[in-house]
């Protein structure tokens, strides 16, 4: 084996080892790498209770209830399998609206998620307002290409 | 025109992003040219030194 | 046979220095045209987004910066590996030339992402997988630069920093796929997406122009910086005398 060949194989071995290590480490820390839990994992008990967590899902249409004279707001987020009711007091991000994905940080208390922070999760789709309006005119409210509604949080 | 600069209320965010981008592009061009100038001047100095001490250096 | 001799010639410092010099305008001019056209398209011609309004225009500097930071790291790691295995000085020179460019675009990506995140997500920063791995990329670049500057001997700096560059390359696929592998706040890829780009042509074309413009800019910058790195490694070589304009020759090599 020439020294050059030896160096090449050493390099390949090092890269393979690194890749495997990265894979194992990411498997071990999967819980921390996931930024939020979808509502079904909260419902099935996969998400820890008694400690602050993040839940993410789509804000159900017509579920947003704002308290008069305060910043208190209550809404339901869904992953189209299970729902979680969220209560929050504070300013909401610009992208917060019904039908959009959001991520709330807080704790589950008596079946209601008491949030101390609400972030908007944007999806990867971009379009001009005119096209969005045309899509809205579809009777079932889903985009013409049959994909999930904008803002749906998918895995 | 003023609507263009207002960026629908996001002027501060949009223009600071583009300002940063311009700064990074200019820094890249300036620092690359400067690195070449510095290396060139150093090489020339080394050459002048080796010329004064004789042609053995190369 | 022809390509091999050409390649062999390129790997000789004087040829590399000359060819890199000749290539600069071929990269710099398209870069300038593409970036100006892309930014004009993105700021003026593209319609506002239906959700994000005009704030979405930050994507025209954010996404190409992100792409360049990843591409630069890949180029750097591959060049460092070639330099280590085949002992090619020029490969090390390319790796060293690429690092500061990549670092600056990693920083631009993080800064513009933060500026976009505040009005859209509602936060400047959060520790989700994409943001954290991109921050690690910036630290890898900075570590690479710091490691290089710790050595006086260029050869030693080349070999030590090459190991760091190669080790860090595992982070590149992690950054790209973090939004698919884990739940994250950051959205998935718009352009490189199953089912095609999720953007109409009026928004997509300026973005593609910016991607190519930034890439050409990298090539032009790398040419300039590679020449500087070659000079640093060849300080006493006799071919530099032609450069210095001795023996009555004018600057034919530049």
mmCIF file of N, CA and C in Angstrom, chain C residues 58-181:
data_model
loop_
_atom_site.group_PDB
_atom_site.id
_atom_site.type_symbol
_atom_site.label_atom_id
_atom_site.label_comp_id
_atom_site.label_asym_id
_atom_site.label_seq_id
_atom_site.Cartn_x
_atom_site.Cartn_y
_atom_site.Cartn_z
ATOM 1 N N UNK C 58 -36.326 39.627 2.231
ATOM 2 C CA UNK C 58 -35.047 39.308 2.879
ATOM 3 C C UNK C 58 -34.485 37.995 2.343
ATOM 4 N N UNK C 59 -35.368 37.123 1.823
ATOM 5 C CA UNK C 59 -34.919 35.823 1.314
ATOM 6 C C UNK C 59 -33.876 35.980 0.210
ATOM 7 N N UNK C 60 -33.919 37.091 -0.542
ATOM 8 C CA UNK C 60 -32.998 37.244 -1.676
ATOM 9 C C UNK C 60 -31.554 37.459 -1.258
ATOM 10 N N UNK C 61 -31.320 37.829 -0.018
ATOM 11 C CA UNK C 61 -29.938 37.836 0.480
ATOM 12 C C UNK C 61 -29.703 36.694 1.479
ATOM 13 N N UNK C 62 -30.764 36.293 2.189
ATOM 14 C CA UNK C 62 -30.605 35.275 3.224
ATOM 15 C C UNK C 62 -30.306 33.894 2.619
ATOM 16 N N UNK C 63 -31.144 33.464 1.685
ATOM 17 C CA UNK C 63 -30.993 32.108 1.143
ATOM 18 C C UNK C 63 -29.692 31.941 0.339
ATOM 19 N N UNK C 64 -29.312 32.897 -0.555
ATOM 20 C CA UNK C 64 -28.027 32.736 -1.237
ATOM 21 C C UNK C 64 -26.841 32.751 -0.266
ATOM 22 N N UNK C 65 -26.926 33.539 0.815
ATOM 23 C CA UNK C 65 -25.841 33.538 1.810
ATOM 24 C C UNK C 65 -25.750 32.178 2.487
ATOM 25 N N UNK C 66 -26.918 31.591 2.805
ATOM 26 C CA UNK C 66 -26.946 30.266 3.425
ATOM 27 C C UNK C 66 -26.319 29.234 2.475
ATOM 28 N N UNK C 67 -26.718 29.280 1.218
ATOM 29 C CA UNK C 67 -26.185 28.356 0.208
ATOM 30 C C UNK C 67 -24.666 28.495 0.121
ATOM 31 N N UNK C 68 -24.185 29.728 0.062
ATOM 32 C CA UNK C 68 -22.748 29.950 -0.098
ATOM 33 C C UNK C 68 -21.988 29.467 1.140
ATOM 34 N N UNK C 69 -22.561 29.663 2.331
ATOM 35 C CA UNK C 69 -21.858 29.232 3.538
ATOM 36 C C UNK C 69 -21.694 27.716 3.546
ATOM 37 N N UNK C 70 -22.705 26.998 3.022
ATOM 38 C CA UNK C 70 -22.613 25.535 2.963
ATOM 39 C C UNK C 70 -21.687 25.089 1.838
ATOM 40 N N UNK C 71 -21.808 25.747 0.677
ATOM 41 C CA UNK C 71 -20.978 25.379 -0.466
ATOM 42 C C UNK C 71 -19.505 25.621 -0.143
ATOM 43 N N UNK C 72 -19.217 26.779 0.470
ATOM 44 C CA UNK C 72 -17.829 27.098 0.822
ATOM 45 C C UNK C 72 -17.263 26.053 1.763
ATOM 46 N N UNK C 73 -18.062 25.621 2.743
ATOM 47 C CA UNK C 73 -17.532 24.641 3.682
ATOM 48 C C UNK C 73 -17.219 23.337 2.974
ATOM 49 N N UNK C 74 -18.120 22.929 2.045
ATOM 50 C CA UNK C 74 -17.886 21.692 1.301
ATOM 51 C C UNK C 74 -16.624 21.803 0.456
ATOM 52 N N UNK C 75 -16.470 22.919 -0.250
ATOM 53 C CA UNK C 75 -15.263 23.139 -1.060
ATOM 54 C C UNK C 75 -14.026 23.073 -0.167
ATOM 55 N N UNK C 76 -14.122 23.735 0.989
ATOM 56 C CA UNK C 76 -12.996 23.797 1.916
ATOM 57 C C UNK C 76 -12.617 22.395 2.393
ATOM 58 N N UNK C 77 -13.609 21.598 2.778
ATOM 59 C CA UNK C 77 -13.337 20.260 3.313
ATOM 60 C C UNK C 77 -12.770 19.352 2.223
ATOM 61 N N UNK C 78 -13.343 19.418 1.014
ATOM 62 C CA UNK C 78 -12.853 18.569 -0.080
ATOM 63 C C UNK C 78 -11.423 18.974 -0.432
ATOM 64 N N UNK C 79 -11.168 20.273 -0.526
ATOM 65 C CA UNK C 79 -9.819 20.751 -0.848
ATOM 66 C C UNK C 79 -8.837 20.336 0.249
ATOM 67 N N UNK C 80 -9.264 20.446 1.500
ATOM 68 C CA UNK C 80 -8.386 20.057 2.609
ATOM 69 C C UNK C 80 -8.071 18.567 2.547
ATOM 70 N N UNK C 81 -9.095 17.749 2.204
ATOM 71 C CA UNK C 81 -8.881 16.303 2.099
ATOM 72 C C UNK C 81 -7.907 15.989 0.964
ATOM 73 N N UNK C 82 -8.107 16.627 -0.193
ATOM 74 C CA UNK C 82 -7.198 16.431 -1.334
ATOM 75 C C UNK C 82 -5.784 16.843 -0.933
ATOM 76 N N UNK C 83 -5.677 17.952 -0.210
ATOM 77 C CA UNK C 83 -4.369 18.433 0.219
ATOM 78 C C UNK C 83 -3.676 17.462 1.163
ATOM 79 N N UNK C 84 -4.479 16.864 2.061
ATOM 80 C CA UNK C 84 -3.896 15.921 3.018
ATOM 81 C C UNK C 84 -3.474 14.633 2.344
ATOM 82 N N UNK C 85 -4.345 14.103 1.499
ATOM 83 C CA UNK C 85 -4.106 12.775 0.925
ATOM 84 C C UNK C 85 -3.051 12.835 -0.173
ATOM 85 N N UNK C 86 -3.173 13.791 -1.081
ATOM 86 C CA UNK C 86 -2.259 13.850 -2.218
ATOM 87 C C UNK C 86 -1.109 14.845 -2.018
ATOM 88 N N UNK C 87 -1.091 15.478 -0.838
ATOM 89 C CA UNK C 87 -0.035 16.441 -0.518
ATOM 90 C C UNK C 87 0.078 17.521 -1.589
ATOM 91 N N UNK C 88 -1.047 18.085 -1.955
ATOM 92 C CA UNK C 88 -1.034 19.152 -2.965
ATOM 93 C C UNK C 88 -1.160 20.487 -2.235
ATOM 94 N N UNK C 89 -0.136 21.304 -2.337
ATOM 95 C CA UNK C 89 -0.132 22.592 -1.652
ATOM 96 C C UNK C 89 -1.263 23.498 -2.129
ATOM 97 N N UNK C 90 -1.539 23.426 -3.438
ATOM 98 C CA UNK C 90 -2.566 24.320 -3.984
ATOM 99 C C UNK C 90 -3.944 24.013 -3.430
ATOM 100 N N UNK C 91 -4.190 22.720 -3.129
ATOM 101 C CA UNK C 91 -5.486 22.366 -2.535
ATOM 102 C C UNK C 91 -5.615 23.028 -1.164
ATOM 103 N N UNK C 92 -4.525 22.983 -0.398
ATOM 104 C CA UNK C 92 -4.535 23.669 0.901
ATOM 105 C C UNK C 92 -4.746 25.174 0.709
ATOM 106 N N UNK C 93 -4.114 25.709 -0.337
ATOM 107 C CA UNK C 93 -4.268 27.146 -0.606
ATOM 108 C C UNK C 93 -5.726 27.480 -0.880
ATOM 109 N N UNK C 94 -6.408 26.601 -1.644
ATOM 110 C CA UNK C 94 -7.827 26.835 -1.946
ATOM 111 C C UNK C 94 -8.667 26.760 -0.675
ATOM 112 N N UNK C 95 -8.370 25.776 0.175
ATOM 113 C CA UNK C 95 -9.122 25.655 1.438
ATOM 114 C C UNK C 95 -8.941 26.915 2.288
ATOM 115 N N UNK C 96 -7.701 27.367 2.408
ATOM 116 C CA UNK C 96 -7.422 28.560 3.222
ATOM 117 C C UNK C 96 -8.073 29.797 2.612
ATOM 118 N N UNK C 97 -8.140 29.842 1.269
ATOM 119 C CA UNK C 97 -8.732 30.998 0.598
ATOM 120 C C UNK C 97 -10.245 31.024 0.765
ATOM 121 N N UNK C 98 -10.854 29.836 0.878
ATOM 122 C CA UNK C 98 -12.316 29.736 0.931
ATOM 123 C C UNK C 98 -12.871 30.065 2.317
ATOM 124 N N UNK C 99 -12.104 29.754 3.368
ATOM 125 C CA UNK C 99 -12.633 29.881 4.734
ATOM 126 C C UNK C 99 -13.167 31.276 5.084
ATOM 127 N N UNK C 100 -12.405 32.362 4.854
ATOM 128 C CA UNK C 100 -12.957 33.669 5.262
ATOM 129 C C UNK C 100 -14.204 34.054 4.468
ATOM 130 N N UNK C 101 -14.281 33.616 3.213
ATOM 131 C CA UNK C 101 -15.469 33.922 2.398
ATOM 132 C C UNK C 101 -16.673 33.202 2.996
ATOM 133 N N UNK C 102 -16.512 31.904 3.262
ATOM 134 C CA UNK C 102 -17.604 31.126 3.839
ATOM 135 C C UNK C 102 -18.038 31.668 5.187
ATOM 136 N N UNK C 103 -17.060 32.048 6.010
ATOM 137 C CA UNK C 103 -17.380 32.578 7.336
ATOM 138 C C UNK C 103 -18.239 33.834 7.226
ATOM 139 N N UNK C 104 -17.873 34.722 6.285
ATOM 140 C CA UNK C 104 -18.616 35.976 6.178
ATOM 141 C C UNK C 104 -20.059 35.722 5.737
ATOM 142 N N UNK C 105 -20.262 34.715 4.877
ATOM 143 C CA UNK C 105 -21.628 34.450 4.422
ATOM 144 C C UNK C 105 -22.433 33.673 5.461
ATOM 145 N N UNK C 106 -21.753 32.852 6.279
ATOM 146 C CA UNK C 106 -22.459 32.210 7.392
ATOM 147 C C UNK C 106 -22.981 33.278 8.358
ATOM 148 N N UNK C 107 -22.145 34.290 8.593
ATOM 149 C CA UNK C 107 -22.546 35.396 9.464
ATOM 150 C C UNK C 107 -23.718 36.173 8.852
ATOM 151 N N UNK C 108 -23.634 36.448 7.542
ATOM 152 C CA UNK C 108 -24.717 37.177 6.872
ATOM 153 C C UNK C 108 -26.019 36.383 6.936
ATOM 154 N N UNK C 109 -25.906 35.065 6.753
ATOM 155 C CA UNK C 109 -27.083 34.205 6.807
ATOM 156 C C UNK C 109 -27.746 34.278 8.180
ATOM 157 N N UNK C 110 -26.945 34.171 9.239
ATOM 158 C CA UNK C 110 -27.488 34.218 10.601
ATOM 159 C C UNK C 110 -28.097 35.586 10.906
ATOM 160 N N UNK C 111 -27.404 36.652 10.488
ATOM 161 C CA UNK C 111 -27.885 38.003 10.799
ATOM 162 C C UNK C 111 -29.190 38.306 10.073
ATOM 163 N N UNK C 112 -29.252 38.009 8.778
ATOM 164 C CA UNK C 112 -30.483 38.310 8.039
ATOM 165 C C UNK C 112 -31.617 37.396 8.490
ATOM 166 N N UNK C 113 -31.277 36.155 8.856
ATOM 167 C CA UNK C 113 -32.304 35.245 9.357
ATOM 168 C C UNK C 113 -32.899 35.771 10.654
ATOM 169 N N UNK C 114 -32.041 36.308 11.490
ATOM 170 C CA UNK C 114 -32.487 36.871 12.756
ATOM 171 C C UNK C 114 -33.403 38.071 12.520
ATOM 172 N N UNK C 115 -32.997 38.927 11.572
ATOM 173 C CA UNK C 115 -33.787 40.120 11.267
ATOM 174 C C UNK C 115 -35.157 39.719 10.704
ATOM 175 N N UNK C 116 -35.190 38.645 9.926
ATOM 176 C CA UNK C 116 -36.455 38.153 9.376
ATOM 177 C C UNK C 116 -37.280 37.477 10.474
ATOM 178 N N UNK C 117 -36.599 36.781 11.366
ATOM 179 C CA UNK C 117 -37.293 36.012 12.397
ATOM 180 C C UNK C 117 -38.076 36.872 13.373
ATOM 181 N N UNK C 118 -37.544 38.060 13.678
ATOM 182 C CA UNK C 118 -38.213 38.913 14.668
ATOM 183 C C UNK C 118 -39.653 39.260 14.255
ATOM 184 N N UNK C 119 -39.891 39.849 13.078
ATOM 185 C CA UNK C 119 -41.285 40.159 12.749
ATOM 186 C C UNK C 119 -42.114 38.929 12.355
ATOM 187 N N UNK C 120 -41.482 37.907 11.769
ATOM 188 C CA UNK C 120 -42.265 36.789 11.238
ATOM 189 C C UNK C 120 -42.539 35.719 12.285
ATOM 190 N N UNK C 121 -41.495 35.207 12.922
ATOM 191 C CA UNK C 121 -41.687 34.174 13.945
ATOM 192 C C UNK C 121 -42.097 34.784 15.283
ATOM 193 N N UNK C 122 -41.540 35.975 15.538
ATOM 194 C CA UNK C 122 -41.778 36.598 16.837
ATOM 195 C C UNK C 122 -40.564 36.509 17.743
ATOM 196 N N UNK C 123 -39.414 36.099 17.207
ATOM 197 C CA UNK C 123 -38.202 36.042 18.032
ATOM 198 C C UNK C 123 -36.973 36.270 17.165
ATOM 199 N N UNK C 124 -35.932 36.893 17.776
ATOM 200 C CA UNK C 124 -34.672 37.093 17.047
ATOM 201 C C UNK C 124 -33.915 35.778 16.916
ATOM 202 N N UNK C 125 -34.015 34.962 17.945
ATOM 203 C CA UNK C 125 -33.201 33.748 18.001
ATOM 204 C C UNK C 125 -33.903 32.689 18.814
ATOM 205 N N UNK C 126 -33.732 31.448 18.427
ATOM 206 C CA UNK C 126 -34.222 30.338 19.225
ATOM 207 C C UNK C 126 -33.331 29.141 18.927
ATOM 208 N N UNK C 127 -33.274 28.175 19.851
ATOM 209 C CA UNK C 127 -32.324 27.062 19.680
ATOM 210 C C UNK C 127 -32.982 25.902 18.951
ATOM 211 N N UNK C 128 -33.478 26.135 17.764
ATOM 212 C CA UNK C 128 -33.995 24.985 17.016
ATOM 213 C C UNK C 128 -32.851 24.386 16.192
ATOM 214 N N UNK C 129 -33.074 23.203 15.637
ATOM 215 C CA UNK C 129 -31.970 22.427 15.054
ATOM 216 C C UNK C 129 -31.282 23.182 13.914
ATOM 217 N N UNK C 130 -32.077 23.851 13.047
ATOM 218 C CA UNK C 130 -31.479 24.534 11.908
ATOM 219 C C UNK C 130 -30.618 25.720 12.362
ATOM 220 N N UNK C 131 -31.154 26.522 13.261
ATOM 221 C CA UNK C 131 -30.421 27.715 13.704
ATOM 222 C C UNK C 131 -29.154 27.323 14.456
ATOM 223 N N UNK C 132 -29.287 26.303 15.319
ATOM 224 C CA UNK C 132 -28.135 25.895 16.116
ATOM 225 C C UNK C 132 -27.028 25.316 15.226
ATOM 226 N N UNK C 133 -27.405 24.465 14.258
ATOM 227 C CA UNK C 133 -26.371 23.852 13.416
ATOM 228 C C UNK C 133 -25.706 24.894 12.520
ATOM 229 N N UNK C 134 -26.455 25.907 12.113
ATOM 230 C CA UNK C 134 -25.847 26.973 11.294
ATOM 231 C C UNK C 134 -24.888 27.819 12.146
ATOM 232 N N UNK C 135 -25.227 28.012 13.418
ATOM 233 C CA UNK C 135 -24.317 28.740 14.308
ATOM 234 C C UNK C 135 -23.031 27.937 14.515
ATOM 235 N N UNK C 136 -23.176 26.600 14.619
ATOM 236 C CA UNK C 136 -21.994 25.735 14.749
ATOM 237 C C UNK C 136 -21.111 25.881 13.503
ATOM 238 N N UNK C 137 -21.746 26.020 12.340
ATOM 239 C CA UNK C 137 -20.972 26.207 11.102
ATOM 240 C C UNK C 137 -20.102 27.461 11.190
ATOM 241 N N UNK C 138 -20.694 28.545 11.690
ATOM 242 C CA UNK C 138 -19.908 29.777 11.845
ATOM 243 C C UNK C 138 -18.731 29.551 12.795
ATOM 244 N N UNK C 139 -18.993 28.829 13.906
ATOM 245 C CA UNK C 139 -17.924 28.558 14.869
ATOM 246 C C UNK C 139 -16.840 27.669 14.256
ATOM 247 N N UNK C 140 -17.250 26.730 13.389
ATOM 248 C CA UNK C 140 -16.253 25.878 12.719
ATOM 249 C C UNK C 140 -15.332 26.738 11.851
ATOM 250 N N UNK C 141 -15.941 27.670 11.112
ATOM 251 C CA UNK C 141 -15.124 28.577 10.289
ATOM 252 C C UNK C 141 -14.160 29.382 11.157
ATOM 253 N N UNK C 142 -14.685 29.919 12.268
ATOM 254 C CA UNK C 142 -13.844 30.744 13.135
ATOM 255 C C UNK C 142 -12.740 29.906 13.770
ATOM 256 N N UNK C 143 -13.085 28.654 14.165
ATOM 257 C CA UNK C 143 -12.091 27.757 14.730
ATOM 258 C C UNK C 143 -11.003 27.438 13.716
ATOM 259 N N UNK C 144 -11.430 27.221 12.470
ATOM 260 C CA UNK C 144 -10.479 26.937 11.389
ATOM 261 C C UNK C 144 -9.500 28.094 11.233
ATOM 262 N N UNK C 145 -10.030 29.304 11.222
ATOM 263 C CA UNK C 145 -9.179 30.488 11.060
ATOM 264 C C UNK C 145 -8.234 30.649 12.255
ATOM 265 N N UNK C 146 -8.771 30.434 13.461
ATOM 266 C CA UNK C 146 -7.956 30.581 14.667
ATOM 267 C C UNK C 146 -6.834 29.548 14.678
ATOM 268 N N UNK C 147 -7.179 28.305 14.290
ATOM 269 C CA UNK C 147 -6.180 27.235 14.267
ATOM 270 C C UNK C 147 -5.058 27.571 13.286
ATOM 271 N N UNK C 148 -5.435 28.066 12.120
ATOM 272 C CA UNK C 148 -4.415 28.440 11.124
ATOM 273 C C UNK C 148 -3.480 29.502 11.689
ATOM 274 N N UNK C 149 -4.063 30.501 12.343
ATOM 275 C CA UNK C 149 -3.231 31.625 12.787
ATOM 276 C C UNK C 149 -2.353 31.235 13.972
ATOM 277 N N UNK C 150 -2.625 30.046 14.583
ATOM 278 C CA UNK C 150 -1.805 29.611 15.708
ATOM 279 C C UNK C 150 -0.454 29.067 15.246
ATOM 280 N N UNK C 151 -0.319 28.787 13.947
ATOM 281 C CA UNK C 151 0.939 28.232 13.431
ATOM 282 C C UNK C 151 1.694 29.289 12.632
ATOM 283 N N UNK C 152 3.006 29.336 12.828
ATOM 284 C CA UNK C 152 3.823 30.214 11.991
ATOM 285 C C UNK C 152 4.147 29.542 10.669
ATOM 286 N N UNK C 153 4.299 28.200 10.738
ATOM 287 C CA UNK C 153 4.655 27.449 9.545
ATOM 288 C C UNK C 153 3.397 27.142 8.725
ATOM 289 N N UNK C 154 3.387 27.568 7.459
ATOM 290 C CA UNK C 154 2.178 27.397 6.647
ATOM 291 C C UNK C 154 1.850 25.923 6.440
ATOM 292 N N UNK C 155 2.868 25.102 6.231
ATOM 293 C CA UNK C 155 2.639 23.672 6.022
ATOM 294 C C UNK C 155 1.942 23.035 7.215
ATOM 295 N N UNK C 156 2.400 23.380 8.409
ATOM 296 C CA UNK C 156 1.777 22.834 9.624
ATOM 297 C C UNK C 156 0.356 23.354 9.773
ATOM 298 N N UNK C 157 0.163 24.643 9.513
ATOM 299 C CA UNK C 157 -1.175 25.235 9.601
ATOM 300 C C UNK C 157 -2.121 24.531 8.627
ATOM 301 N N UNK C 158 -1.620 24.252 7.413
ATOM 302 C CA UNK C 158 -2.427 23.566 6.405
ATOM 303 C C UNK C 158 -2.912 22.217 6.902
ATOM 304 N N UNK C 159 -1.978 21.428 7.454
ATOM 305 C CA UNK C 159 -2.343 20.058 7.838
ATOM 306 C C UNK C 159 -3.260 20.044 9.058
ATOM 307 N N UNK C 160 -2.960 20.872 10.045
ATOM 308 C CA UNK C 160 -3.790 20.876 11.249
ATOM 309 C C UNK C 160 -5.206 21.377 10.943
ATOM 310 N N UNK C 161 -5.284 22.465 10.186
ATOM 311 C CA UNK C 161 -6.613 23.024 9.898
ATOM 312 C C UNK C 161 -7.399 22.110 8.964
ATOM 313 N N UNK C 162 -6.688 21.344 8.115
ATOM 314 C CA UNK C 162 -7.388 20.422 7.212
ATOM 315 C C UNK C 162 -8.160 19.382 8.004
ATOM 316 N N UNK C 163 -7.557 18.892 9.105
ATOM 317 C CA UNK C 163 -8.238 17.887 9.928
ATOM 318 C C UNK C 163 -9.534 18.464 10.489
ATOM 319 N N UNK C 164 -9.465 19.707 10.985
ATOM 320 C CA UNK C 164 -10.667 20.352 11.528
ATOM 321 C C UNK C 164 -11.729 20.527 10.439
ATOM 322 N N UNK C 165 -11.291 20.960 9.252
ATOM 323 C CA UNK C 165 -12.243 21.162 8.154
ATOM 324 C C UNK C 165 -12.952 19.861 7.816
ATOM 325 N N UNK C 166 -12.198 18.750 7.781
ATOM 326 C CA UNK C 166 -12.792 17.461 7.409
ATOM 327 C C UNK C 166 -13.741 16.973 8.496
ATOM 328 N N UNK C 167 -13.334 17.111 9.755
ATOM 329 C CA UNK C 167 -14.197 16.667 10.853
ATOM 330 C C UNK C 167 -15.521 17.445 10.830
ATOM 331 N N UNK C 168 -15.446 18.747 10.559
ATOM 332 C CA UNK C 168 -16.640 19.583 10.610
ATOM 333 C C UNK C 168 -17.620 19.361 9.476
ATOM 334 N N UNK C 169 -17.192 18.623 8.435
ATOM 335 C CA UNK C 169 -18.053 18.500 7.263
ATOM 336 C C UNK C 169 -19.320 17.699 7.560
ATOM 337 N N UNK C 170 -19.336 16.908 8.650
ATOM 338 C CA UNK C 170 -20.564 16.187 9.010
ATOM 339 C C UNK C 170 -21.707 17.160 9.300
ATOM 340 N N UNK C 171 -21.344 18.383 9.677
ATOM 341 C CA UNK C 171 -22.375 19.372 10.013
ATOM 342 C C UNK C 171 -23.148 19.840 8.777
ATOM 343 N N UNK C 172 -22.527 19.734 7.590
ATOM 344 C CA UNK C 172 -23.165 20.284 6.384
ATOM 345 C C UNK C 172 -24.490 19.580 6.054
ATOM 346 N N UNK C 173 -24.515 18.222 5.937
ATOM 347 C CA UNK C 173 -25.827 17.589 5.712
ATOM 348 C C UNK C 173 -26.778 17.793 6.883
ATOM 349 N N UNK C 174 -26.231 17.893 8.102
ATOM 350 C CA UNK C 174 -27.116 18.103 9.258
ATOM 351 C C UNK C 174 -27.861 19.431 9.104
ATOM 352 N N UNK C 175 -27.138 20.491 8.684
ATOM 353 C CA UNK C 175 -27.800 21.785 8.496
ATOM 354 C C UNK C 175 -28.900 21.662 7.454
ATOM 355 N N UNK C 176 -28.541 21.061 6.309
ATOM 356 C CA UNK C 176 -29.511 21.027 5.208
ATOM 357 C C UNK C 176 -30.755 20.215 5.563
ATOM 358 N N UNK C 177 -30.551 19.041 6.198
ATOM 359 C CA UNK C 177 -31.693 18.159 6.439
ATOM 360 C C UNK C 177 -32.325 18.342 7.813
ATOM 361 N N UNK C 178 -31.779 19.252 8.643
ATOM 362 C CA UNK C 178 -32.318 19.415 9.996
ATOM 363 C C UNK C 178 -33.819 19.687 9.989
ATOM 364 N N UNK C 179 -34.274 20.447 8.980
ATOM 365 C CA UNK C 179 -35.698 20.794 8.966
ATOM 366 C C UNK C 179 -36.567 19.606 8.552
ATOM 367 N N UNK C 180 -35.957 18.572 7.931
ATOM 368 C CA UNK C 180 -36.729 17.381 7.570
ATOM 369 C C UNK C 180 -36.635 16.312 8.655
ATOM 370 N N UNK C 181 -35.468 16.212 9.282
ATOM 371 C CA UNK C 181 -35.258 15.135 10.249
ATOM 372 C C UNK C 181 -35.956 15.400 11.572
#
